Every structure is written in structure tokens, then in C-alpha cells.
PDB file of C-alpha atoms in Angstrom:
ATOM      1  CA  MET X  17      50.904 -41.745  12.147  1.00  0.00           C
ATOM      2  CA  ARG X  18      49.412 -39.181   9.732  1.00  0.00           C
ATOM      3  CA  PHE X  19      45.973 -40.596  10.705  1.00  0.00           C
ATOM      4  CA  ALA X  20      46.767 -39.895  14.294  1.00  0.00           C
ATOM      5  CA  PHE X  21      47.967 -36.509  13.731  1.00  0.00           C
ATOM      6  CA  SER X  22      44.777 -35.610  11.772  1.00  0.00           C
ATOM      7  CA  VAL X  23      42.585 -37.131  14.478  1.00  0.00           C
ATOM      8  CA  GLY X  24      44.549 -35.102  17.011  1.00  0.00           C
ATOM      9  CA  LEU X  25      44.288 -31.702  15.057  1.00  0.00           C
ATOM     10  CA  VAL X  26      40.690 -32.383  14.517  1.00  0.00           C
ATOM     11  CA  ALA X  27      40.345 -32.915  18.397  1.00  0.00           C
ATOM     12  CA  LEU X  28      42.495 -29.754  19.088  1.00  0.00           C
ATOM     13  CA  VAL X  29      40.173 -27.507  16.705  1.00  0.00           C
ATOM     14  CA  ALA X  30      36.987 -28.960  18.218  1.00  0.00           C
ATOM     15  CA  THR X  31      38.349 -28.368  21.849  1.00  0.00           C
ATOM     16  CA  PHE X  32      39.217 -24.880  20.839  1.00  0.00           C
ATOM     17  CA  ALA X  33      35.887 -24.076  19.457  1.00  0.00           C
ATOM     18  CA  LEU X  34      34.034 -25.353  22.588  1.00  0.00           C
ATOM     19  CA  ALA X  35      36.198 -23.243  24.891  1.00  0.00           C
ATOM     20  CA  GLN X  36      36.077 -20.050  22.767  1.00  0.00           C
ATOM     21  CA  GLU X  37      33.888 -17.467  24.146  1.00  0.00           C
ATOM     22  CA  VAL X  38      31.356 -15.383  22.046  1.00  0.00           C
ATOM     23  CA  ARG X  39      29.946 -12.112  22.616  1.00  0.00           C
ATOM     24  CA  LEU X  40      26.248 -11.969  21.198  1.00  0.00           C
ATOM     25  CA  SER X  41      25.207  -8.480  20.887  1.00  0.00           C
ATOM     26  CA  LEU X  42      23.269  -6.491  18.361  1.00  0.00           C
ATOM     27  CA  THR X  43      25.146  -3.909  16.261  1.00  0.00           C
ATOM     28  CA  PHE X  44      23.089  -0.695  15.018  1.00  0.00           C
ATOM     29  CA  VAL X  45      24.253   1.532  12.115  1.00  0.00           C
ATOM     30  CA  PRO X  46      22.362   4.613  11.697  1.00  0.00           C
ATOM     31  CA  GLY X  47      20.580   4.765   8.310  1.00  0.00           C
ATOM     32  CA  SER X  48      20.874   0.809   7.583  1.00  0.00           C
ATOM     33  CA  SER X  49      17.896  -1.246   6.623  1.00  0.00           C
ATOM     34  CA  ALA X  50      16.701  -4.616   6.116  1.00  0.00           C
ATOM     35  CA  THR X  51      13.481  -6.318   5.090  1.00  0.00           C
ATOM     36  CA  ARG X  52      12.196  -9.077   7.467  1.00  0.00           C
ATOM     37  CA  VAL X  53      10.409 -11.738   5.909  1.00  0.00           C
ATOM     38  CA  VAL X  54       8.313 -14.356   7.633  1.00  0.00           C
ATOM     39  CA  THR X  55       6.713 -17.372   5.965  1.00  0.00           C
ATOM     40  CA  GLY X  56       5.071 -20.312   7.547  1.00  0.00           C
ATOM     41  CA  LYS X  57       2.149 -22.717   7.989  1.00  0.00           C
ATOM     42  CA  VAL X  58      -0.539 -22.650  10.582  1.00  0.00           C
ATOM     43  CA  SER X  59      -3.188 -25.453  11.375  1.00  0.00           C
ATOM     44  CA  GLY X  60      -5.451 -26.226  14.036  1.00  0.00           C
ATOM     45  CA  GLU X  61      -9.254 -26.149  15.172  1.00  0.00           C
ATOM     46  CA  TRP X  62     -11.549 -23.684  16.694  1.00  0.00           C
ATOM     47  CA  ASN X  63     -14.720 -24.843  18.699  1.00  0.00           C
ATOM     48  CA  GLY X  64     -16.670 -21.757  19.671  1.00  0.00           C
ATOM     49  CA  PRO X  65     -18.409 -18.518  18.663  1.00  0.00           C
ATOM     50  CA  THR X  66     -17.999 -17.019  15.285  1.00  0.00           C
ATOM     51  CA  PRO X  67     -19.029 -13.686  13.494  1.00  0.00           C
ATOM     52  CA  LEU X  68     -21.788 -15.985  11.772  1.00  0.00           C
ATOM     53  CA  SER X  69     -22.790 -17.656  14.931  1.00  0.00           C
ATOM     54  CA  PRO X  70     -21.783 -15.407  17.821  1.00  0.00           C
ATOM     55  CA  THR X  71     -23.928 -17.024  20.471  1.00  0.00           C
ATOM     56  CA  LYS X  72     -23.804 -20.855  19.540  1.00  0.00           C
ATOM     57  CA  PRO X  73     -20.256 -22.669  19.239  1.00  0.00           C
ATOM     58  CA  THR X  74     -19.326 -23.632  15.879  1.00  0.00           C
ATOM     59  CA  SER X  75     -16.327 -26.255  15.325  1.00  0.00           C
ATOM     60  CA  PHE X  76     -14.026 -26.027  12.114  1.00  0.00           C
ATOM     61  CA  LEU X  77     -10.459 -26.881  10.954  1.00  0.00           C
ATOM     62  CA  PHE X  78      -8.084 -24.450   9.595  1.00  0.00           C
ATOM     63  CA  ASP X  79      -4.865 -24.776   7.532  1.00  0.00           C
ATOM     64  CA  LEU X  80      -3.156 -21.762   6.362  1.00  0.00           C
ATOM     65  CA  SER X  81      -0.058 -20.396   4.904  1.00  0.00           C
ATOM     66  CA  VAL X  82       1.284 -17.154   5.979  1.00  0.00           C
ATOM     67  CA  ARG X  83       3.731 -14.468   4.458  1.00  0.00           C
ATOM     68  CA  ALA X  84       4.492 -10.866   5.928  1.00  0.00           C
ATOM     69  CA  GLU X  85       7.166  -8.480   5.266  1.00  0.00           C
ATOM     70  CA  ASN X  86       8.211  -5.336   7.411  1.00  0.00           C
ATOM     71  CA  LEU X  87      11.077  -2.771   6.624  1.00  0.00           C
ATOM     72  CA  LEU X  88      13.474  -2.270   9.406  1.00  0.00           C
ATOM     73  CA  THR X  89      15.452   0.901   9.376  1.00  0.00           C
ATOM     74  CA  VAL X  90      17.762   2.126  12.170  1.00  0.00           C
ATOM     75  CA  ALA X  91      17.033   5.757  12.646  1.00  0.00           C
ATOM     76  CA  ARG X  92      19.658   6.506  15.233  1.00  0.00           C
ATOM     77  CA  VAL X  93      21.689   5.072  18.218  1.00  0.00           C
ATOM     78  CA  THR X  94      21.359   6.577  21.582  1.00  0.00           C
ATOM     79  CA  PRO X  95      24.436   7.581  23.563  1.00  0.00           C
ATOM     80  CA  GLU X  96      23.955   4.391  25.701  1.00  0.00           C
ATOM     81  CA  GLY X  97      24.240   2.304  22.447  1.00  0.00           C
ATOM     82  CA  ASP X  98      20.584   1.512  22.084  1.00  0.00           C
ATOM     83  CA  GLY X  99      19.124   1.440  18.733  1.00  0.00           C
ATOM     84  CA  VAL X 100      16.068   3.506  17.643  1.00  0.00           C
ATOM     85  CA  ILE X 101      14.290   1.350  14.885  1.00  0.00           C
ATOM     86  CA  VAL X 102      11.583   2.298  12.603  1.00  0.00           C
ATOM     87  CA  VAL X 103       9.307  -0.689  11.596  1.00  0.00           C
ATOM     88  CA  ALA X 104       7.151  -0.154   8.457  1.00  0.00           C
ATOM     89  CA  PRO X 105       4.611  -2.863   7.245  1.00  0.00           C
ATOM     90  CA  ARG X 106       5.353  -4.128   3.735  1.00  0.00           C
ATOM     91  CA  GLY X 107       2.107  -6.385   3.233  1.00  0.00           C
ATOM     92  CA  VAL X 108       0.500  -9.462   4.699  1.00  0.00           C
ATOM     93  CA  GLU X 109      -0.855 -12.563   2.705  1.00  0.00           C
ATOM     94  CA  VAL X 110      -2.843 -15.528   4.161  1.00  0.00           C
ATOM     95  CA  LYS X 111      -4.080 -18.219   2.273  1.00  0.00           C
ATOM     96  CA  GLY X 112      -5.641 -21.680   2.783  1.00  0.00           C
ATOM     97  CA  THR X 113      -8.862 -23.386   4.050  1.00  0.00           C
ATOM     98  CA  ALA X 114     -11.082 -22.750   7.176  1.00  0.00           C
ATOM     99  CA  ALA X 115     -14.298 -24.505   7.710  1.00  0.00           C
ATOM    100  CA  GLU X 116     -13.640 -26.424   4.397  1.00  0.00           C
ATOM    101  CA  GLN X 117     -13.983 -22.932   2.646  1.00  0.00           C
ATOM    102  CA  PRO X 118     -11.249 -21.108   0.795  1.00  0.00           C
ATOM    103  CA  PHE X 119      -9.869 -18.478   2.951  1.00  0.00           C
ATOM    104  CA  GLU X 120      -7.582 -15.500   1.771  1.00  0.00           C
ATOM    105  CA  LEU X 121      -6.457 -12.282   3.572  1.00  0.00           C
ATOM    106  CA  LEU X 122      -4.158  -9.821   1.546  1.00  0.00           C
ATOM    107  CA  ILE X 123      -2.815  -6.544   3.008  1.00  0.00           C
ATOM    108  CA  THR X 124      -0.751  -4.881   0.260  1.00  0.00           C
ATOM    109  CA  PRO X 125       2.306  -2.534   0.915  1.00  0.00           C
ATOM    110  CA  ASP X 126      -0.051   0.318  -0.033  1.00  0.00           C
ATOM    111  CA  GLY X 127      -2.704  -0.661   2.759  1.00  0.00           C
ATOM    112  CA  ASP X 128      -5.313  -2.010   0.494  1.00  0.00           C
ATOM    113  CA  LEU X 129      -7.114  -4.916   2.090  1.00  0.00           C
ATOM    114  CA  LYS X 130      -8.858  -7.860   0.580  1.00  0.00           C
ATOM    115  CA  PHE X 131     -10.623 -10.652   2.238  1.00  0.00           C
ATOM    116  CA  SER X 132     -12.653 -13.572   1.269  1.00  0.00           C
ATOM    117  CA  TRP X 133     -13.948 -16.805   3.172  1.00  0.00           C
ATOM    118  CA  GLY X 134     -16.606 -18.794   1.751  1.00  0.00           C
ATOM    119  CA  ALA X 135     -19.460 -16.410   0.933  1.00  0.00           C
ATOM    120  CA  LEU X 136     -18.126 -13.541   3.041  1.00  0.00           C
ATOM    121  CA  SER X 137     -15.873 -10.941   0.878  1.00  0.00           C
ATOM    122  CA  PHE X 138     -14.443  -7.616   1.348  1.00  0.00           C
ATOM    123  CA  ASP X 139     -12.473  -5.051  -0.833  1.00  0.00           C
ATOM    124  CA  SER X 140     -11.206  -1.877   0.467  1.00  0.00           C
ATOM    125  CA  ALA X 141     -10.685  -0.737  -2.979  1.00  0.00           C
ATOM    126  CA  LYS X 142     -14.507  -0.488  -3.561  1.00  0.00           C
ATOM    127  CA  LEU X 143     -14.872   1.674  -0.412  1.00  0.00           C
ATOM    128  CA  PRO X 144     -15.265   5.542  -0.798  1.00  0.00           C
ATOM    129  CA  GLU X 145     -12.045   6.970  -1.279  1.00  0.00           C
ATOM    130  CA  ALA X 146     -12.247   8.926   2.016  1.00  0.00           C
ATOM    131  CA  ASP X 147     -12.884   5.600   3.957  1.00  0.00           C
ATOM    132  CA  ARG X 148     -10.154   3.653   1.610  1.00  0.00           C
ATOM    133  CA  LYS X 149      -7.632   6.192   2.413  1.00  0.00           C
ATOM    134  CA  LYS X 150      -8.271   5.977   6.222  1.00  0.00           C
ATOM    135  CA  LEU X 151      -7.772   2.325   6.173  1.00  0.00           C
ATOM    136  CA  GLN X 152      -4.582   2.622   4.126  1.00  0.00           C
ATOM    137  CA  GLN X 153      -3.092   5.054   6.637  1.00  0.00           C
ATOM    138  CA  LEU X 154      -4.069   2.639   9.563  1.00  0.00           C
ATOM    139  CA  LEU X 155      -2.648  -0.542   7.847  1.00  0.00           C
ATOM    140  CA  THR X 156       0.857   1.239   6.685  1.00  0.00           C
ATOM    141  CA  LEU X 157       1.542   3.081   9.890  1.00  0.00           C
ATOM    142  CA  SER X 158       4.959   2.784  11.179  1.00  0.00           C
ATOM    143  CA  HIS X 159       6.196   2.634  14.590  1.00  0.00           C
ATOM    144  CA  SER X 160       9.481   3.147  16.399  1.00  0.00           C
ATOM    145  CA  VAL X 161      11.222   1.118  18.999  1.00  0.00           C
ATOM    146  CA  THR X 162      14.191   1.557  21.213  1.00  0.00           C
ATOM    147  CA  ILE X 163      16.115  -1.797  21.722  1.00  0.00           C
ATOM    148  CA  SER X 164      19.193  -2.565  23.671  1.00  0.00           C
ATOM    149  CA  PRO X 165      22.199  -4.347  22.121  1.00  0.00           C
ATOM    150  CA  GLN X 166      20.910  -7.356  24.237  1.00  0.00           C
ATOM    151  CA  GLY X 167      17.508  -7.365  22.637  1.00  0.00           C
ATOM    152  CA  LYS X 168      15.625  -5.601  25.399  1.00  0.00           C
ATOM    153  CA  ILE X 169      12.761  -3.387  24.401  1.00  0.00           C
ATOM    154  CA  LYS X 170      13.304  -0.084  26.193  1.00  0.00           C
ATOM    155  CA  ASP X 171      10.861   2.143  24.660  1.00  0.00           C
ATOM    156  CA  PHE X 172       8.395   2.410  21.894  1.00  0.00           C
ATOM    157  CA  GLN X 173       6.194   5.029  20.256  1.00  0.00           C
ATOM    158  CA  ILE X 174       3.046   4.560  18.173  1.00  0.00           C
ATOM    159  CA  SER X 175       2.511   7.233  15.353  1.00  0.00           C
ATOM    160  CA  GLU X 176       0.247   9.943  16.745  1.00  0.00           C
ATOM    161  CA  ALA X 177      -1.635   9.627  13.455  1.00  0.00           C
ATOM    162  CA  ILE X 178      -3.513   6.627  14.833  1.00  0.00           C
ATOM    163  CA  LYS X 179      -5.518   8.840  17.387  1.00  0.00           C
ATOM    164  CA  GLU X 180      -6.912  10.822  14.304  1.00  0.00           C
ATOM    165  CA  ILE X 181      -7.428   7.760  12.102  1.00  0.00           C
ATOM    166  CA  ALA X 182      -9.114   5.490  14.671  1.00  0.00           C
ATOM    167  CA  PRO X 183      -9.688   7.480  17.781  1.00  0.00           C
ATOM    168  CA  GLN X 184     -11.773   4.514  19.410  1.00  0.00           C
ATOM    169  CA  LEU X 185      -8.912   2.012  19.743  1.00  0.00           C
ATOM    170  CA  ASP X 186      -7.342   1.090  22.869  1.00  0.00           C
ATOM    171  CA  ILE X 187      -3.918   2.537  22.770  1.00  0.00           C
ATOM    172  CA  GLN X 188      -2.622   0.306  25.424  1.00  0.00           C
ATOM    173  CA  PHE X 189      -3.655  -2.569  23.564  1.00  0.00           C
ATOM    174  CA  ILE X 190      -2.003  -1.322  20.104  1.00  0.00           C
ATOM    175  CA  ASN X 191       1.268  -0.766  22.550  1.00  0.00           C
ATOM    176  CA  ALA X 192       1.168  -4.373  23.558  1.00  0.00           C
ATOM    177  CA  VAL X 193       0.814  -5.915  20.047  1.00  0.00           C
ATOM    178  CA  VAL X 194       3.430  -3.644  18.950  1.00  0.00           C
ATOM    179  CA  THR X 195       5.838  -4.558  21.694  1.00  0.00           C
ATOM    180  CA  ALA X 196       5.042  -8.382  21.268  1.00  0.00           C
ATOM    181  CA  THR X 197       5.635  -7.955  17.320  1.00  0.00           C
ATOM    182  CA  LEU X 198       8.929  -6.160  17.876  1.00  0.00           C
ATOM    183  CA  GLN X 199      10.221  -8.406  20.456  1.00  0.00           C
ATOM    184  CA  THR X 200      10.475 -11.141  17.722  1.00  0.00           C
ATOM    185  CA  LEU X 201      13.004  -9.091  15.993  1.00  0.00           C
ATOM    186  CA  LEU X 202      15.199 -11.113  18.449  1.00  0.00           C
ATOM    187  CA  PRO X 203      13.428 -14.311  19.317  1.00  0.00           C
ATOM    188  CA  ALA X 204      16.190 -15.220  21.397  1.00  0.00           C
ATOM    189  CA  PRO X 205      17.246 -12.387  23.571  1.00  0.00           C
ATOM    190  CA  LEU X 206      20.892 -12.097  24.055  1.00  0.00           C
ATOM    191  CA  PRO X 207      23.147 -12.880  27.161  1.00  0.00           C
ATOM    192  CA  ALA X 208      25.043  -9.537  28.659  1.00  0.00           C
ATOM    193  CA  GLU X 209      28.165 -11.600  29.027  1.00  0.00           C
ATOM    194  CA  PRO X 210      30.096 -13.516  26.428  1.00  0.00           C
ATOM    195  CA  VAL X 211      29.167 -17.270  26.319  1.00  0.00           C
ATOM    196  CA  LYS X 212      31.031 -20.519  25.295  1.00  0.00           C
ATOM    197  CA  VAL X 213      29.392 -23.423  23.208  1.00  0.00           C
ATOM    198  CA  GLY X 214      26.985 -25.355  25.217  1.00  0.00           C
ATOM    199  CA  LYS X 215      26.249 -22.856  27.584  1.00  0.00           C
ATOM    200  CA  GLY X 216      22.927 -21.465  28.198  1.00  0.00           C
ATOM    201  CA  TRP X 217      20.952 -18.540  29.608  1.00  0.00           C
ATOM    202  CA  GLU X 218      17.211 -17.885  30.631  1.00  0.00           C
ATOM    203  CA  ILE X 219      15.063 -14.755  30.190  1.00  0.00           C
ATOM    204  CA  ASP X 220      11.463 -13.957  31.087  1.00  0.00           C
ATOM    205  CA  LEU X 221       9.723 -12.604  28.040  1.00  0.00           C
ATOM    206  CA  PRO X 222       6.904  -9.904  29.127  1.00  0.00           C
ATOM    207  CA  VAL X 223       3.375 -10.966  27.706  1.00  0.00           C
ATOM    208  CA  LEU X 224       1.186  -7.839  27.341  1.00  0.00           C
ATOM    209  CA  ALA X 225      -1.866  -9.391  25.514  1.00  0.00           C
ATOM    210  CA  PHE X 226      -3.981  -9.710  28.676  1.00  0.00           C
ATOM    211  CA  GLU X 227      -5.781  -7.329  30.718  1.00  0.00           C
ATOM    212  CA  THR X 228      -3.761  -7.566  33.784  1.00  0.00           C
ATOM    213  CA  THR X 229      -2.387  -4.953  36.270  1.00  0.00           C
ATOM    214  CA  GLU X 230       1.012  -6.647  36.212  1.00  0.00           C
ATOM    215  CA  PRO X 231       2.593  -7.989  32.890  1.00  0.00           C
ATOM    216  CA  LEU X 232       2.756 -11.875  32.810  1.00  0.00           C
ATOM    217  CA  SER X 233       6.066 -13.394  31.651  1.00  0.00           C
ATOM    218  CA  LEU X 234       7.033 -16.419  29.496  1.00  0.00           C
ATOM    219  CA  PRO X 235      10.206 -17.989  30.692  1.00  0.00           C
ATOM    220  CA  ILE X 236      12.591 -18.971  27.878  1.00  0.00           C
ATOM    221  CA  SER X 237      15.673 -21.042  27.843  1.00  0.00           C
ATOM    222  CA  CYS X 238      18.468 -20.321  25.184  1.00  0.00           C
ATOM    223  CA  THR X 239      21.690 -22.206  24.539  1.00  0.00           C
ATOM    224  CA  LEU X 240      24.650 -21.413  22.294  1.00  0.00           C
ATOM    225  CA  ALA X 241      24.588 -24.633  20.372  1.00  0.00           C
ATOM    226  CA  GLU X 242      27.520 -24.174  18.017  1.00  0.00           C
ATOM    227  CA  VAL X 243      29.601 -21.595  16.185  1.00  0.00           C
ATOM    228  CA  ARG X 244      30.124 -22.209  12.298  1.00  0.00           C
ATOM    229  CA  GLY X 245      32.307 -19.801  10.964  1.00  0.00           C
ATOM    230  CA  ASP X 246      30.540 -16.429  11.235  1.00  0.00           C
ATOM    231  CA  GLU X 247      27.204 -17.913  12.533  1.00  0.00           C
ATOM    232  CA  ALA X 248      26.226 -18.566  15.956  1.00  0.00           C
ATOM    233  CA  VAL X 249      23.626 -20.909  16.200  1.00  0.00           C
ATOM    234  CA  ILE X 250      21.172 -20.325  19.249  1.00  0.00           C
ATOM    235  CA  LYS X 251      18.596 -23.159  20.357  1.00  0.00           C
ATOM    236  CA  VAL X 252      15.631 -21.778  22.040  1.00  0.00           C
ATOM    237  CA  ARG X 253      12.905 -23.434  23.876  1.00  0.00           C
ATOM    238  CA  ALA X 254       9.715 -22.204  25.748  1.00  0.00           C
ATOM    239  CA  GLU X 255       6.759 -23.831  27.737  1.00  0.00           C
ATOM    240  CA  ALA X 256       3.925 -22.753  29.751  1.00  0.00           C
ATOM    241  CA  LYS X 257       0.664 -24.447  30.891  1.00  0.00           C
ATOM    242  CA  GLY X 258      -2.051 -24.150  33.613  1.00  0.00           C
ATOM    243  CA  GLU X 259      -5.497 -22.815  34.588  1.00  0.00           C
ATOM    244  CA  ALA X 260      -6.033 -19.302  34.532  1.00  0.00           C
ATOM    245  CA  ASN X 261      -8.663 -16.407  34.516  1.00  0.00           C
ATOM    246  CA  LEU X 262      -7.023 -14.007  31.984  1.00  0.00           C
ATOM    247  CA  THR X 263      -8.926 -11.562  29.557  1.00  0.00           C
ATOM    248  CA  LEU X 264      -7.552 -10.703  26.250  1.00  0.00           C
ATOM    249  CA  ARG X 265      -7.131  -6.907  25.531  1.00  0.00           C
ATOM    250  CA  ARG X 266      -9.631  -5.559  23.079  1.00  0.00           C
ATOM    251  CA  TRP X 267      -9.362  -3.169  20.202  1.00  0.00           C
ATOM    252  CA  SER X 268     -12.400  -1.505  21.706  1.00  0.00           C
ATOM    253  CA  GLU X 269     -15.503  -2.141  23.949  1.00  0.00           C
ATOM    254  CA  LYS X 270     -17.610  -3.280  20.850  1.00  0.00           C
ATOM    255  CA  ASP X 271     -15.565  -6.335  20.523  1.00  0.00           C
ATOM    256  CA  PRO X 272     -16.318  -9.446  22.287  1.00  0.00           C
ATOM    257  CA  LYS X 273     -14.526 -10.311  25.728  1.00  0.00           C
ATOM    258  CA  VAL X 274     -12.340 -13.415  25.450  1.00  0.00           C
ATOM    259  CA  THR X 275     -11.339 -15.059  28.847  1.00  0.00           C
ATOM    260  CA  VAL X 276      -9.020 -17.851  28.860  1.00  0.00           C
ATOM    261  CA  THR X 277      -9.478 -20.387  31.861  1.00  0.00           C
ATOM    262  CA  GLN X 278      -6.974 -23.097  30.737  1.00  0.00           C
ATOM    263  CA  GLY X 279      -3.981 -23.009  28.357  1.00  0.00           C
ATOM    264  CA  GLU X 280      -0.853 -24.643  27.069  1.00  0.00           C
ATOM    265  CA  PHE X 281       1.990 -23.293  24.995  1.00  0.00           C
ATOM    266  CA  SER X 282       5.276 -24.921  23.846  1.00  0.00           C
ATOM    267  CA  ALA X 283       7.860 -23.388  21.340  1.00  0.00           C
ATOM    268  CA  SER X 284      11.253 -24.481  20.169  1.00  0.00           C
ATOM    269  CA  GLY X 285      13.450 -22.882  17.426  1.00  0.00           C
ATOM    270  CA  GLU X 286      16.990 -22.328  15.873  1.00  0.00           C
ATOM    271  CA  VAL X 287      18.210 -18.819  15.555  1.00  0.00           C
ATOM    272  CA  ILE X 288      21.255 -18.049  13.158  1.00  0.00           C
ATOM    273  CA  PHE X 289      23.131 -15.028  14.698  1.00  0.00           C
ATOM    274  CA  LEU X 290      25.853 -13.168  12.355  1.00  0.00           C
ATOM    275  CA  LEU X 291      28.853 -12.490  14.353  1.00  0.00           C
ATOM    276  CA  SER X 292      30.447 -10.033  11.973  1.00  0.00           C
ATOM    277  CA  VAL X 293      27.221  -7.741  11.650  1.00  0.00           C
ATOM    278  CA  GLY X 294      25.585  -8.276  14.802  1.00  0.00           C
ATOM    279  CA  VAL X 295      22.021  -9.417  13.810  1.00  0.00           C
ATOM    280  CA  PRO X 296      19.909 -12.624  13.951  1.00  0.00           C
ATOM    281  CA  GLN X 297      19.808 -13.232  10.104  1.00  0.00           C
ATOM    282  CA  ARG X 298      17.238 -16.125  10.340  1.00  0.00           C
ATOM    283  CA  ALA X 299      15.303 -18.389  12.317  1.00  0.00           C
ATOM    284  CA  THR X 300      12.818 -21.393  12.447  1.00  0.00           C
ATOM    285  CA  TRP X 301      10.315 -22.121  14.875  1.00  0.00           C
ATOM    286  CA  ARG X 302       7.925 -24.879  15.741  1.00  0.00           C
ATOM    287  CA  MET X 303       4.966 -23.982  18.009  1.00  0.00           C
ATOM    288  CA  LYS X 304       1.955 -25.621  19.629  1.00  0.00           C
ATOM    289  CA  ALA X 305      -0.760 -23.930  21.557  1.00  0.00           C
ATOM    290  CA  GLU X 306      -4.268 -24.978  23.207  1.00  0.00           C
ATOM    291  CA  ALA X 307      -6.591 -22.954  25.093  1.00  0.00           C
ATOM    292  CA  GLU X 308     -10.189 -22.862  26.298  1.00  0.00           C
ATOM    293  CA  GLY X 309     -12.395 -20.496  28.063  1.00  0.00           C
ATOM    294  CA  PHE X 310     -15.446 -18.254  27.057  1.00  0.00           C
ATOM    295  CA  VAL X 311     -16.300 -15.527  24.695  1.00  0.00           C
ATOM    296  CA  THR X 312     -18.801 -12.915  25.847  1.00  0.00           C
ATOM    297  CA  PRO X 313     -20.757 -10.789  23.282  1.00  0.00           C
ATOM    298  CA  PRO X 314     -20.374  -7.181  23.594  1.00  0.00           C
ATOM    299  CA  GLU X 315     -24.062  -6.784  23.884  1.00  0.00           C
ATOM    300  CA  LYS X 316     -25.289  -5.871  27.468  1.00  0.00           C
ATOM    301  CA  GLY X 317     -26.455  -8.845  29.366  1.00  0.00           C
ATOM    302  CA  ALA X 318     -25.050 -11.300  27.011  1.00  0.00           C
ATOM    303  CA  SER X 319     -24.125 -14.868  28.228  1.00  0.00           C
ATOM    304  CA  PRO X 320     -20.699 -16.122  27.708  1.00  0.00           C
ATOM    305  CA  VAL X 321     -20.233 -18.904  25.239  1.00  0.00           C
ATOM    306  CA  PRO X 322     -17.502 -21.691  25.686  1.00  0.00           C
ATOM    307  CA  PHE X 323     -14.508 -22.215  23.226  1.00  0.00           C
ATOM    308  CA  LYS X 324     -11.751 -24.487  22.679  1.00  0.00           C
ATOM    309  CA  PHE X 325      -8.842 -23.914  20.624  1.00  0.00           C
ATOM    310  CA  ARG X 326      -5.687 -25.594  19.336  1.00  0.00           C
ATOM    311  CA  LEU X 327      -2.994 -24.700  17.046  1.00  0.00           C
ATOM    312  CA  SER X 328       0.390 -25.811  15.451  1.00  0.00           C
ATOM    313  CA  ALA X 329       2.731 -23.773  13.485  1.00  0.00           C
ATOM    314  CA  GLU X 330       6.154 -24.042  11.657  1.00  0.00           C
ATOM    315  CA  ILE X 331       7.514 -20.599  10.993  1.00  0.00           C
ATOM    316  CA  ARG X 332      10.634 -19.434   9.060  1.00  0.00           C
ATOM    317  CA  GLU X 333      11.952 -15.927   9.168  1.00  0.00           C
ATOM    318  CA  HIS X 334      14.938 -13.987   7.837  1.00  0.00           C
ATOM    319  CA  LEU X 335      16.433 -10.754   7.055  1.00  0.00           C
ATOM    320  CA  VAL X 336      17.123  -9.471   3.490  1.00  0.00           C
ATOM    321  CA  PHE X 337      19.748  -6.847   3.503  1.00  0.00           C
TER     322      PHE X 337
END
């Protein structure tokens, strides 16, 4: 009898949990801040031109570990309830091997840059002080973004200082990079209405990394998988593949022109959303990508060089309050 009662109670609790509607919405508190930490492993293969061989394809494998930090601060909340968030970089570290050579890239919180790959090396601390300061300013620039409670980026502003530091940069490309980076603050955009466990929603995430008149979009499927106390578990999936003729945005006209003619991308992840404070506190991701196309050197009359590329990544991110 006790066993039957216990089973019935468990079934009742489970049924209540499944029937419960949960509102997934970001909460913005002016002045609040958190550090976003991203760590992971990235591996793959590149077959195409390199800085050492810009006109002839070179094949090499890479296997890298990544760590990056950003400080997020809610500057204010608009009358519509949107949050204006300032994102300040706090350093990047990439280590591993590429082409069977040790690879290391380090950007300190102060904006100093160190790079080494085989025989190549660079240390911004050895630059003339004026040049070092300019690079530090560039690598520590903060940006602001206005984001809705459902995670939609409604507006963003790049620091005007970037025009003085690097006037040759394509501001539209910088805007696209910032948008893509900030969109990952909420990897699973949230539904407008409350949802039950097991229910899903779909969104189209803008992809602004290409030189197109109209932004492309990546379809993303999200599902509220379960609710564990204060934690809502959101499962996310995205896939895209096909032929194309897309050109990546460039920092300047002096950069090579990269044209993608065929590609494939897939991603799956789990986001843990804290209901009590209204933030996605941590997430894990698995991604795979393949692409092929041509790289055209910036020199006038240069011939395009074919490339093929494949990548797999496992990424973890979390907010530290």
C-alpha cells in the first residue's frame, strides 16, 4: 500500500512538472555585472593558402584549447524593459598545435598581444610605446548592446574611439562581429510566451559575417527539456548545408577575399537558465563545420586559390556573478 502510494505521488509530481508553464525571460538589473567565461577545444584541418604560402594550398591539422573572458555590465534598462549591456573584453588565450608546430595566442586584460607559431612570433610589449598603446586601446574597446527580455539584439553601438585607433577598418564588418558575439550571450533565444516542459520554439538567427545585401539566417530549434528546481534546461539544435557563393566580410581591402562555394554546419547544445534571476548561467556546445571555396589575394590581378576546411568544437560557457 505504501509502495503504491509512493508511486502515485511520484507520478502526480511528474505530471505537475510536465504541465507547469514556465516563462523564460531575461531580467536586467541596472549596475549588475557578471563575467562570462568561455573555454573549449577546437580541432580540424585546413587545406588552402596561408600567410607563408599565399598563392599555393598548404594542408595542416590544428588542435587548440581556448579560453576567453568578458565583463558584462547592465548600464540601464529602457522604458520598454530592454537592457543596455556594456561588454568589456578581459583577455583571450589560445594554445595547442597547428601544422605540427606549437601555437599560442595571448591577449591580456590590459590589451597586450603575444603570438607564436613555429618560427613566427610577435610581442606587442616590444613595440614602440605609441604603437603598443594604440593596439591596447583596440583590444580593450568596450561595446554596448540593447537586448530585449527575449534575447533579441535591438541595437548596438561601437565605441567611437575605434575610428581614431583604426580608421581603415570596415565598421560594418565590426558591427557584424559584435552582433554575432553578443548574440551568444543568449545562445537559445527565448520564447515570447510561457512554455511547458517538452514544448519547443524556433527562431532564425541572423548571420552577418558575409557581404550580402540582405542578412542570411540560421534556423535554430529550441526545446524546454526539463525544469530542475530553479534551473530550466533548454536543448538547442541548428543545421545548415548547401552550395553558395558567399564572400566573407573583410577588415580592410588589404585582406584576402574569401569566397565560400559549399558548406555544412551543425550544432547542438544545452543551456541552463536560472529562473530566479532570469539569466542563462551556463551552457555546453558541440559544433561541426565544413566549407570549401577560394581565397583571392588582395594584389591586383591575383588568381583565386582553392581551400577546404573542417572543424569540430566542444565549448563550455558560464557566468560568474
